[in-house]
PDB file of C-alpha atoms in Angstrom:
ATOM      1  CA  MET A   9      53.275 178.280 -44.316  1.00 56.00           C
ATOM      2  CA  ASP A  10      53.310 177.503 -48.051  1.00 77.00           C
ATOM      3  CA  GLU A  11      55.265 174.705 -49.683  1.00 79.00           C
ATOM      4  CA  ALA A  12      57.933 177.025 -51.120  1.00 79.00           C
ATOM      5  CA  ALA A  13      58.739 178.365 -47.654  1.00 85.00           C
ATOM      6  CA  LEU A  14      58.893 174.851 -46.219  1.00 83.00           C
ATOM      7  CA  ARG A  15      61.233 173.857 -49.036  1.00 83.00           C
ATOM      8  CA  ALA A  16      63.505 176.821 -48.304  1.00 84.00           C
ATOM      9  CA  ASP A  17      63.636 175.898 -44.609  1.00 84.00           C
ATOM     10  CA  MET A  18      64.501 172.299 -45.501  1.00 84.00           C
ATOM     11  CA  ILE A  19      67.364 173.411 -47.763  1.00 82.00           C
ATOM     12  CA  GLU A  20      68.736 175.723 -45.082  1.00 83.00           C
ATOM     13  CA  GLY A  21      68.700 172.810 -42.645  1.00 84.00           C
ATOM     14  CA  LEU A  22      70.481 170.569 -45.155  1.00 84.00           C
ATOM     15  CA  GLU A  23      73.301 173.054 -45.638  1.00 81.00           C
ATOM     16  CA  HIS A  24      73.670 173.367 -41.870  1.00 82.00           C
ATOM     17  CA  GLN A  25      73.817 169.569 -41.438  1.00 84.00           C
ATOM     18  CA  ILE A  26      76.272 169.050 -44.305  1.00 83.00           C
ATOM     19  CA  GLY A  27      78.383 171.923 -43.061  1.00 80.00           C
ATOM     20  CA  GLU A  28      78.791 173.742 -46.358  1.00 80.00           C
ATOM     21  CA  PRO A  29      76.629 175.448 -49.007  1.00 81.00           C
ATOM     22  CA  LEU A  30      75.051 173.219 -51.638  1.00 84.00           C
ATOM     23  CA  GLY A  31      76.256 173.613 -55.229  1.00 89.00           C
ATOM     24  CA  ALA A  32      74.156 175.872 -57.424  1.00 92.00           C
ATOM     25  CA  SER A  33      72.715 173.075 -59.596  1.00 94.00           C
ATOM     26  CA  VAL A  34      71.730 170.876 -56.635  1.00 93.00           C
ATOM     27  CA  LEU A  35      70.349 173.868 -54.738  1.00 91.00           C
ATOM     28  CA  ASP A  36      68.192 174.971 -57.670  1.00 93.00           C
ATOM     29  CA  ALA A  37      66.953 171.419 -58.241  1.00 94.00           C
ATOM     30  CA  LEU A  38      65.903 170.969 -54.614  1.00 92.00           C
ATOM     31  CA  GLN A  39      64.078 174.291 -54.732  1.00 90.00           C
ATOM     32  CA  ARG A  40      62.162 173.365 -57.881  1.00 92.00           C
ATOM     33  CA  VAL A  41      61.005 169.806 -57.136  1.00 93.00           C
ATOM     34  CA  PRO A  42      57.719 169.595 -55.181  1.00 91.00           C
ATOM     35  CA  ARG A  43      58.655 166.960 -52.606  1.00 89.00           C
ATOM     36  CA  GLU A  44      55.075 166.943 -51.307  1.00 89.00           C
ATOM     37  CA  THR A  45      54.074 165.119 -54.511  1.00 92.00           C
ATOM     38  CA  PHE A  46      56.364 162.243 -53.595  1.00 92.00           C
ATOM     39  CA  VAL A  47      56.075 162.149 -49.781  1.00 87.00           C
ATOM     40  CA  ASP A  48      52.674 162.366 -48.101  1.00 82.00           C
ATOM     41  CA  ASP A  49      53.581 162.711 -44.434  1.00 74.00           C
ATOM     42  CA  THR A  50      55.735 165.726 -43.468  1.00 75.00           C
ATOM     43  CA  PRO A  51      57.532 165.862 -46.837  1.00 75.00           C
ATOM     44  CA  TYR A  52      60.060 168.471 -45.717  1.00 74.00           C
ATOM     45  CA  ALA A  53      61.185 166.725 -42.562  1.00 75.00           C
ATOM     46  CA  ASN A  54      64.823 165.707 -42.878  1.00 68.00           C
ATOM     47  CA  ARG A  55      64.331 161.977 -42.398  1.00 73.00           C
ATOM     48  CA  ALA A  56      63.774 158.816 -44.382  1.00 77.00           C
ATOM     49  CA  SER A  57      60.253 157.400 -44.501  1.00 71.00           C
ATOM     50  CA  ASP A  58      58.203 154.577 -45.971  1.00 70.00           C
ATOM     51  CA  GLU A  59      55.941 155.636 -48.822  1.00 70.00           C
ATOM     52  CA  ALA A  60      53.522 153.322 -50.660  1.00 65.00           C
ATOM     53  CA  GLY A  61      55.559 150.252 -49.770  1.00 69.00           C
ATOM     54  CA  THR A  62      58.919 151.687 -50.793  1.00 73.00           C
ATOM     55  CA  ARG A  63      61.608 153.782 -49.102  1.00 74.00           C
ATOM     56  CA  ALA A  64      61.936 157.546 -49.405  1.00 82.00           C
ATOM     57  CA  LEU A  65      65.483 158.747 -48.769  1.00 86.00           C
ATOM     58  CA  ALA A  66      66.100 161.556 -46.323  1.00 86.00           C
ATOM     59  CA  PRO A  67      66.648 164.880 -48.164  1.00 88.00           C
ATOM     60  CA  VAL A  68      70.171 165.164 -46.750  1.00 90.00           C
ATOM     61  CA  THR A  69      71.078 161.802 -48.329  1.00 90.00           C
ATOM     62  CA  VAL A  70      69.693 162.919 -51.695  1.00 92.00           C
ATOM     63  CA  ALA A  71      71.650 166.185 -51.454  1.00 92.00           C
ATOM     64  CA  ARG A  72      74.884 164.404 -50.595  1.00 92.00           C
ATOM     65  CA  MET A  73      74.542 161.846 -53.379  1.00 93.00           C
ATOM     66  CA  LEU A  74      73.670 164.416 -56.040  1.00 95.00           C
ATOM     67  CA  THR A  75      76.531 166.647 -54.943  1.00 94.00           C
ATOM     68  CA  ALA A  76      78.956 163.717 -55.246  1.00 95.00           C
ATOM     69  CA  LEU A  77      77.462 162.782 -58.640  1.00 96.00           C
ATOM     70  CA  ASP A  78      78.518 166.199 -60.011  1.00 96.00           C
ATOM     71  CA  ALA A  79      76.196 165.919 -63.030  1.00 97.00           C
ATOM     72  CA  ALA A  80      75.746 168.637 -65.641  1.00 97.00           C
ATOM     73  CA  ALA A  81      73.071 169.466 -68.203  1.00 97.00           C
ATOM     74  CA  GLY A  82      72.855 166.799 -70.899  1.00 97.00           C
ATOM     75  CA  ASP A  83      74.651 164.055 -68.941  1.00 98.00           C
ATOM     76  CA  GLU A  84      73.093 160.663 -69.612  1.00 98.00           C
ATOM     77  CA  THR A  85      72.331 159.237 -66.180  1.00 98.00           C
ATOM     78  CA  LEU A  86      71.139 155.957 -64.689  1.00 98.00           C
ATOM     79  CA  ILE A  87      69.580 155.627 -61.249  1.00 97.00           C
ATOM     80  CA  VAL A  88      69.584 152.116 -59.814  1.00 97.00           C
ATOM     81  CA  GLY A  89      66.742 151.992 -57.297  1.00 93.00           C
ATOM     82  CA  ALA A  90      63.920 154.231 -58.536  1.00 92.00           C
ATOM     83  CA  GLY A  91      62.213 154.290 -55.138  1.00 91.00           C
ATOM     84  CA  ILE A  92      59.505 156.950 -54.978  1.00 93.00           C
ATOM     85  CA  GLY A  93      61.007 158.856 -57.914  1.00 95.00           C
ATOM     86  CA  TYR A  94      62.115 161.939 -55.954  1.00 94.00           C
ATOM     87  CA  THR A  95      65.834 161.577 -56.702  1.00 96.00           C
ATOM     88  CA  ALA A  96      65.043 161.059 -60.395  1.00 97.00           C
ATOM     89  CA  ALA A  97      62.957 164.248 -60.432  1.00 97.00           C
ATOM     90  CA  THR A  98      65.698 166.250 -58.724  1.00 97.00           C
ATOM     91  CA  LEU A  99      68.305 164.900 -61.128  1.00 97.00           C
ATOM     92  CA  ALA A 100      65.992 165.722 -64.048  1.00 98.00           C
ATOM     93  CA  GLU A 101      66.176 169.372 -63.029  1.00 97.00           C
ATOM     94  CA  ILE A 102      69.966 169.186 -63.404  1.00 98.00           C
ATOM     95  CA  VAL A 103      70.521 167.110 -66.550  1.00 98.00           C
ATOM     96  CA  GLY A 104      67.113 167.208 -68.248  1.00 97.00           C
ATOM     97  CA  ALA A 105      64.263 164.731 -67.866  1.00 97.00           C
ATOM     98  CA  ARG A 106      65.017 162.855 -71.105  1.00 97.00           C
ATOM     99  CA  CYS A 107      68.545 162.159 -69.882  1.00 98.00           C
ATOM    100  CA  VAL A 108      67.372 160.363 -66.717  1.00 98.00           C
ATOM    101  CA  HIS A 109      66.836 156.596 -66.711  1.00 98.00           C
ATOM    102  CA  ALA A 110      65.707 154.898 -63.497  1.00 97.00           C
ATOM    103  CA  ILE A 111      65.318 151.186 -62.805  1.00 97.00           C
ATOM    104  CA  ASP A 112      64.050 149.151 -59.875  1.00 94.00           C
ATOM    105  CA  ILE A 113      63.737 145.424 -59.288  1.00 93.00           C
ATOM    106  CA  ASP A 114      60.405 145.909 -57.481  1.00 91.00           C
ATOM    107  CA  ARG A 115      57.409 146.302 -59.813  1.00 91.00           C
ATOM    108  CA  ARG A 116      55.444 148.169 -57.148  1.00 91.00           C
ATOM    109  CA  ALA A 117      58.260 150.719 -56.781  1.00 91.00           C
ATOM    110  CA  VAL A 118      58.334 151.186 -60.560  1.00 94.00           C
ATOM    111  CA  HIS A 119      54.591 151.932 -60.553  1.00 94.00           C
ATOM    112  CA  VAL A 120      54.926 154.372 -57.642  1.00 93.00           C
ATOM    113  CA  ALA A 121      57.872 156.183 -59.246  1.00 95.00           C
ATOM    114  CA  ARG A 122      56.128 156.479 -62.616  1.00 96.00           C
ATOM    115  CA  SER A 123      52.930 157.824 -61.034  1.00 95.00           C
ATOM    116  CA  ASN A 124      54.751 160.349 -58.850  1.00 95.00           C
ATOM    117  CA  LEU A 125      56.979 161.583 -61.668  1.00 97.00           C
ATOM    118  CA  ALA A 126      54.022 162.004 -64.018  1.00 97.00           C
ATOM    119  CA  GLU A 127      52.054 163.922 -61.392  1.00 96.00           C
ATOM    120  CA  ALA A 128      55.017 166.210 -60.698  1.00 96.00           C
ATOM    121  CA  GLY A 129      55.578 166.925 -64.395  1.00 96.00           C
ATOM    122  CA  TYR A 130      58.599 164.673 -65.003  1.00 97.00           C
ATOM    123  CA  ASP A 131      56.930 161.987 -67.107  1.00 94.00           C
ATOM    124  CA  ALA A 132      59.784 162.194 -69.661  1.00 97.00           C
ATOM    125  CA  VAL A 133      61.961 160.318 -67.148  1.00 97.00           C
ATOM    126  CA  LEU A 134      62.226 156.649 -68.154  1.00 97.00           C
ATOM    127  CA  VAL A 135      61.418 154.210 -65.335  1.00 97.00           C
ATOM    128  CA  ASP A 136      61.665 150.483 -65.990  1.00 96.00           C
ATOM    129  CA  ARG A 137      61.581 147.255 -64.010  1.00 96.00           C
ATOM    130  CA  ARG A 138      65.060 145.717 -64.146  1.00 94.00           C
ATOM    131  CA  ASP A 139      67.551 143.877 -61.965  1.00 94.00           C
ATOM    132  CA  GLY A 140      69.881 146.654 -60.842  1.00 93.00           C
ATOM    133  CA  ALA A 141      72.922 144.382 -61.044  1.00 93.00           C
ATOM    134  CA  HIS A 142      72.436 144.203 -64.831  1.00 95.00           C
ATOM    135  CA  GLY A 143      71.792 147.903 -65.365  1.00 96.00           C
ATOM    136  CA  LEU A 144      70.030 149.149 -68.492  1.00 97.00           C
ATOM    137  CA  PRO A 145      72.367 148.341 -71.405  1.00 96.00           C
ATOM    138  CA  GLU A 146      69.893 149.488 -74.091  1.00 95.00           C
ATOM    139  CA  TYR A 147      70.610 153.142 -73.292  1.00 96.00           C
ATOM    140  CA  ALA A 148      74.267 152.825 -72.281  1.00 95.00           C
ATOM    141  CA  PRO A 149      76.804 154.288 -71.990  1.00 97.00           C
ATOM    142  CA  TYR A 150      76.046 156.669 -69.127  1.00 98.00           C
ATOM    143  CA  ASP A 151      77.980 159.694 -67.972  1.00 98.00           C
ATOM    144  CA  ARG A 152      76.727 159.238 -64.432  1.00 98.00           C
ATOM    145  CA  ILE A 153      75.353 156.229 -62.506  1.00 98.00           C
ATOM    146  CA  LEU A 154      73.769 156.596 -59.070  1.00 97.00           C
ATOM    147  CA  LEU A 155      72.975 153.625 -56.826  1.00 96.00           C
ATOM    148  CA  GLU A 156      70.222 154.092 -54.262  1.00 92.00           C
ATOM    149  CA  ALA A 157      71.160 150.785 -52.666  1.00 90.00           C
ATOM    150  CA  ALA A 158      74.142 149.762 -50.567  1.00 91.00           C
ATOM    151  CA  VAL A 159      76.886 147.598 -52.098  1.00 92.00           C
ATOM    152  CA  ILE A 160      80.506 146.778 -51.363  1.00 91.00           C
ATOM    153  CA  ASP A 161      81.417 147.546 -54.991  1.00 93.00           C
ATOM    154  CA  PRO A 162      79.139 148.427 -57.938  1.00 94.00           C
ATOM    155  CA  PRO A 163      78.363 145.356 -60.083  1.00 94.00           C
ATOM    156  CA  ARG A 164      80.622 144.814 -63.096  1.00 94.00           C
ATOM    157  CA  ALA A 165      77.735 145.278 -65.575  1.00 95.00           C
ATOM    158  CA  LEU A 166      77.113 148.787 -64.242  1.00 96.00           C
ATOM    159  CA  ARG A 167      80.771 149.718 -64.430  1.00 95.00           C
ATOM    160  CA  GLU A 168      80.895 148.508 -68.026  1.00 96.00           C
ATOM    161  CA  GLN A 169      77.950 150.771 -68.919  1.00 97.00           C
ATOM    162  CA  LEU A 170      79.874 153.894 -67.880  1.00 97.00           C
ATOM    163  CA  THR A 171      81.555 156.280 -70.307  1.00 96.00           C
ATOM    164  CA  ALA A 172      85.328 156.688 -70.186  1.00 93.00           C
ATOM    165  CA  GLY A 173      85.026 159.924 -68.231  1.00 91.00           C
ATOM    166  CA  GLY A 174      82.008 158.820 -66.205  1.00 96.00           C
ATOM    167  CA  ARG A 175      81.367 158.619 -62.489  1.00 97.00           C
ATOM    168  CA  VAL A 176      79.524 156.163 -60.223  1.00 97.00           C
ATOM    169  CA  VAL A 177      78.173 157.212 -56.819  1.00 97.00           C
ATOM    170  CA  TYR A 178      77.002 154.628 -54.298  1.00 95.00           C
ATOM    171  CA  PRO A 179      76.676 153.899 -50.559  1.00 93.00           C
ATOM    172  CA  LYS A 180      79.660 151.643 -49.843  1.00 93.00           C
ATOM    173  CA  GLY A 181      79.367 149.126 -47.012  1.00 88.00           C
ATOM    174  CA  THR A 182      76.804 147.077 -45.147  1.00 82.00           C
ATOM    175  CA  ALA A 183      75.847 148.177 -41.637  1.00 78.00           C
ATOM    176  CA  VAL A 184      78.179 151.186 -41.769  1.00 82.00           C
ATOM    177  CA  GLN A 185      78.024 152.984 -45.122  1.00 88.00           C
ATOM    178  CA  THR A 186      79.834 155.886 -46.741  1.00 90.00           C
ATOM    179  CA  ILE A 187      78.748 157.638 -49.936  1.00 93.00           C
ATOM    180  CA  VAL A 188      81.600 157.170 -52.424  1.00 94.00           C
ATOM    181  CA  ALA A 189      82.241 158.547 -55.906  1.00 96.00           C
ATOM    182  CA  ILE A 190      84.490 156.542 -58.236  1.00 96.00           C
ATOM    183  CA  GLU A 191      85.809 157.186 -61.742  1.00 96.00           C
ATOM    184  CA  ARG A 192      87.642 155.133 -64.354  1.00 90.00           C
ATOM    185  CA  ASP A 193      91.396 155.017 -63.955  1.00 83.00           C
ATOM    186  CA  HIS A 194      92.519 153.549 -67.314  1.00 61.00           C
ATOM    187  CA  ASP A 195      94.973 156.332 -68.028  1.00 54.00           C
ATOM    188  CA  ALA A 196      96.766 156.167 -64.679  1.00 48.00           C
ATOM    189  CA  PRO A 197     100.491 155.424 -65.108  1.00 45.00           C
ATOM    190  CA  GLU A 198     101.810 152.148 -63.755  1.00 44.00           C
ATOM    191  CA  LEU A 199     103.435 152.698 -60.376  1.00 37.00           C
ATOM    192  CA  SER A 200     106.166 150.802 -58.619  1.00 37.00           C
ATOM    193  CA  ALA A 201     105.243 149.266 -55.288  1.00 40.00           C
ATOM    194  CA  ARG A 202     106.971 152.134 -53.472  1.00 36.00           C
ATOM    195  CA  ASP A 203     105.296 154.838 -55.604  1.00 40.00           C
ATOM    196  CA  ALA A 204     101.907 153.171 -55.165  1.00 39.00           C
ATOM    197  CA  SER A 205     102.419 153.171 -51.411  1.00 39.00           C
ATOM    198  CA  ASP A 206     103.338 156.856 -51.497  1.00 39.00           C
ATOM    199  CA  ALA A 207     100.285 157.648 -53.671  1.00 41.00           C
ATOM    200  CA  PHE A 208      97.842 155.826 -51.366  1.00 41.00           C
ATOM    201  CA  ASP A 209      95.293 158.179 -49.796  1.00 51.00           C
ATOM    202  CA  PRO A 210      94.077 156.726 -46.489  1.00 52.00           C
ATOM    203  CA  GLU A 211      91.102 159.096 -46.517  1.00 69.00           C
ATOM    204  CA  LEU A 212      89.599 157.442 -49.621  1.00 83.00           C
ATOM    205  CA  PRO A 213      88.210 153.878 -49.706  1.00 82.00           C
ATOM    206  CA  ASP A 214      89.320 151.103 -52.038  1.00 87.00           C
ATOM    207  CA  ALA A 215      87.747 151.008 -55.500  1.00 90.00           C
ATOM    208  CA  PRO A 216      87.112 148.183 -58.005  1.00 89.00           C
ATOM    209  CA  PRO A 217      89.823 147.337 -60.565  1.00 89.00           C
ATOM    210  CA  ASP A 218      90.451 150.102 -63.132  1.00 91.00           C
ATOM    211  CA  PHE A 219      88.640 152.620 -60.947  1.00 94.00           C
ATOM    212  CA  ARG A 220      89.702 155.076 -58.286  1.00 93.00           C
ATOM    213  CA  ALA A 221      87.735 156.736 -55.494  1.00 93.00           C
ATOM    214  CA  VAL A 222      87.691 160.483 -56.053  1.00 94.00           C
ATOM    215  CA  GLU A 223      85.677 161.649 -53.049  1.00 92.00           C
ATOM    216  CA  THR A 224      83.394 160.676 -50.204  1.00 91.00           C
ATOM    217  CA  ALA A 225      80.242 162.542 -49.259  1.00 85.00           C
ATOM    218  CA  GLY A 226      79.367 161.560 -45.725  1.00 82.00           C
ATOM    219  CA  PRO A 227      77.536 158.700 -44.024  1.00 79.00           C
ATOM    220  CA  ALA A 228      74.462 156.906 -45.344  1.00 78.00           C
ATOM    221  CA  ARG A 229      72.054 154.210 -44.295  1.00 79.00           C
ATOM    222  CA  LEU A 230      70.414 152.559 -47.284  1.00 81.00           C
ATOM    223  CA  LYS A 231      69.048 149.083 -47.801  1.00 81.00           C
ATOM    224  CA  PRO A 232      71.283 146.618 -49.677  1.00 82.00           C
ATOM    225  CA  MET A 233      70.835 145.982 -53.376  1.00 82.00           C
ATOM    226  CA  LEU A 234      68.306 143.219 -54.019  1.00 68.00           C
ATOM    227  CA  VAL A 235      68.495 140.419 -56.540  1.00 61.00           C
ATOM    228  CA  ASP A 236      65.577 138.626 -58.186  1.00 49.00           C
ATOM    229  CA  GLY A 237      63.582 136.713 -55.574  1.00 49.00           C
ATOM    230  CA  GLU A 238      64.258 139.139 -52.722  1.00 43.00           C
ATOM    231  CA  GLN A 239      61.493 141.618 -53.553  1.00 47.00           C
ATOM    232  CA  SER A 240      58.844 142.113 -50.895  1.00 50.00           C
ATOM    233  CA  ASP A 241      56.043 140.902 -53.198  1.00 51.00           C
ATOM    234  CA  VAL A 242      57.726 137.600 -54.155  1.00 47.00           C
ATOM    235  CA  GLU A 243      56.440 134.383 -52.590  1.00 47.00           C
ATOM    236  CA  ARG A 244      59.432 132.738 -50.898  1.00 48.00           C
ATOM    237  CA  ASN A 245      57.855 129.288 -50.481  1.00 53.00           C
ATOM    238  CA  ARG A 246      58.760 127.457 -53.689  1.00 56.00           C
ATOM    239  CA  THR A 247      55.726 125.155 -53.721  1.00 61.00           C
ATOM    240  CA  ARG A 248      53.224 127.991 -53.267  1.00 62.00           C
ATOM    241  CA  ARG A 249      55.096 130.157 -55.781  1.00 55.00           C
ATOM    242  CA  GLU A 250      55.137 127.457 -58.471  1.00 58.00           C
ATOM    243  CA  ASP A 251      51.495 126.520 -57.817  1.00 64.00           C
ATOM    244  CA  ALA A 252      50.523 130.147 -58.387  1.00 61.00           C
ATOM    245  CA  GLU A 253      52.580 130.287 -61.589  1.00 55.00           C
ATOM    246  CA  PHE A 254      50.990 127.084 -62.889  1.00 57.00           C
ATOM    247  CA  ALA A 255      47.531 128.442 -62.065  1.00 63.00           C
ATOM    248  CA  LYS A 256      48.197 131.595 -64.136  1.00 57.00           C
ATOM    249  CA  GLN A 257      49.263 129.381 -67.065  1.00 59.00           C
ATOM    250  CA  GLY A 258      46.089 127.285 -66.825  1.00 59.00           C
ATOM    251  CA  TYR A 259      48.109 124.181 -65.993  1.00 52.00           C
ATOM    252  CA  VAL A 260      46.130 121.249 -64.557  1.00 52.00           C
ATOM    253  CA  ALA A 261      47.693 117.861 -63.759  1.00 50.00           C
ATOM    254  CA  LYS A 262      45.342 114.980 -64.551  1.00 51.00           C
ATOM    255  CA  HIS A 263      46.583 112.682 -61.795  1.00 51.00           C
ATOM    256  CA  GLY A 264      48.338 115.000 -59.339  1.00 54.00           C
ATOM    257  CA  TRP A 265      52.038 115.657 -59.239  1.00 55.00           C
ATOM    258  CA  GLU A 266      52.859 112.292 -57.630  1.00 54.00           C
ATOM    259  CA  GLN A 267      51.251 110.391 -60.512  1.00 54.00           C
ATOM    260  CA  GLU A 268      53.066 112.489 -63.101  1.00 55.00           C
ATOM    261  CA  TRP A 269      56.380 111.055 -61.956  1.00 54.00           C
ATOM    262  CA  ILE A 270      54.996 107.530 -62.225  1.00 55.00           C
ATOM    263  CA  ASP A 271      53.594 108.117 -65.715  1.00 55.00           C
ATOM    264  CA  TRP A 272      56.595 110.040 -67.009  1.00 54.00           C
ATOM    265  CA  ASP A 273      58.036 107.201 -69.173  1.00 56.00           C
ATOM    266  CA  ASP A 274      54.662 106.689 -70.836  1.00 56.00           C
ATOM    267  CA  ARG A 275      54.548 110.357 -71.814  1.00 53.00           C
ATOM    268  CA  LEU A 276      57.843 110.274 -73.737  1.00 54.00           C
TER     269      LEU A 276
END
């Protein structure tokens, strides 16, 4: 069976699992992107997998997140958590490759995503190594921001990099996660306590200040957002980490670190 047929079977399975047809833009994007370029082992199986030291999301999770993102051609988008690059490629089919910016805190993931995207023909997608909590302010504002990492609420810096009519999609929660889409709520009228109680929708989760949840898109199970120092390739032992950094800088202590403290006053 050729790759196109396998892709069609995967999409049919996704629609069955989600319980409704995929939107035209998401459906076309999934049909066009060669997932086999990004995932080596059974690329069209509907499950998450580990690829080249990073995590590949299950196709159903990608479909749900992109459906909730509701992006259109020309929307400037930011993906926090580049991963293997598959979501960025799929989104590039919707908005255009030059409108997709992806960041990851893990240098190895950035290399993997760049290589995969170039091989698949999406080398116009920008992939950079950044702390996801800080976003990518150089190219802000964004019409759409997608987090491929679980958080309770999107970091403030990301929310500030969103356009007035923009949308953020993210897996909300820790052990139990729900894909949530939020939008700015600056123009909402002030409500009395009674009106606010009447307007409360118990089906939608809480949102950060000045935002409102507009929809949920099913369950998810993603790893939490990392901060600097939590990457898999970072030495956690401070002594060994600093020794390695000093070695790269060509630093050599004449008397050993103990003697440096003794001689410190003489060095001033």
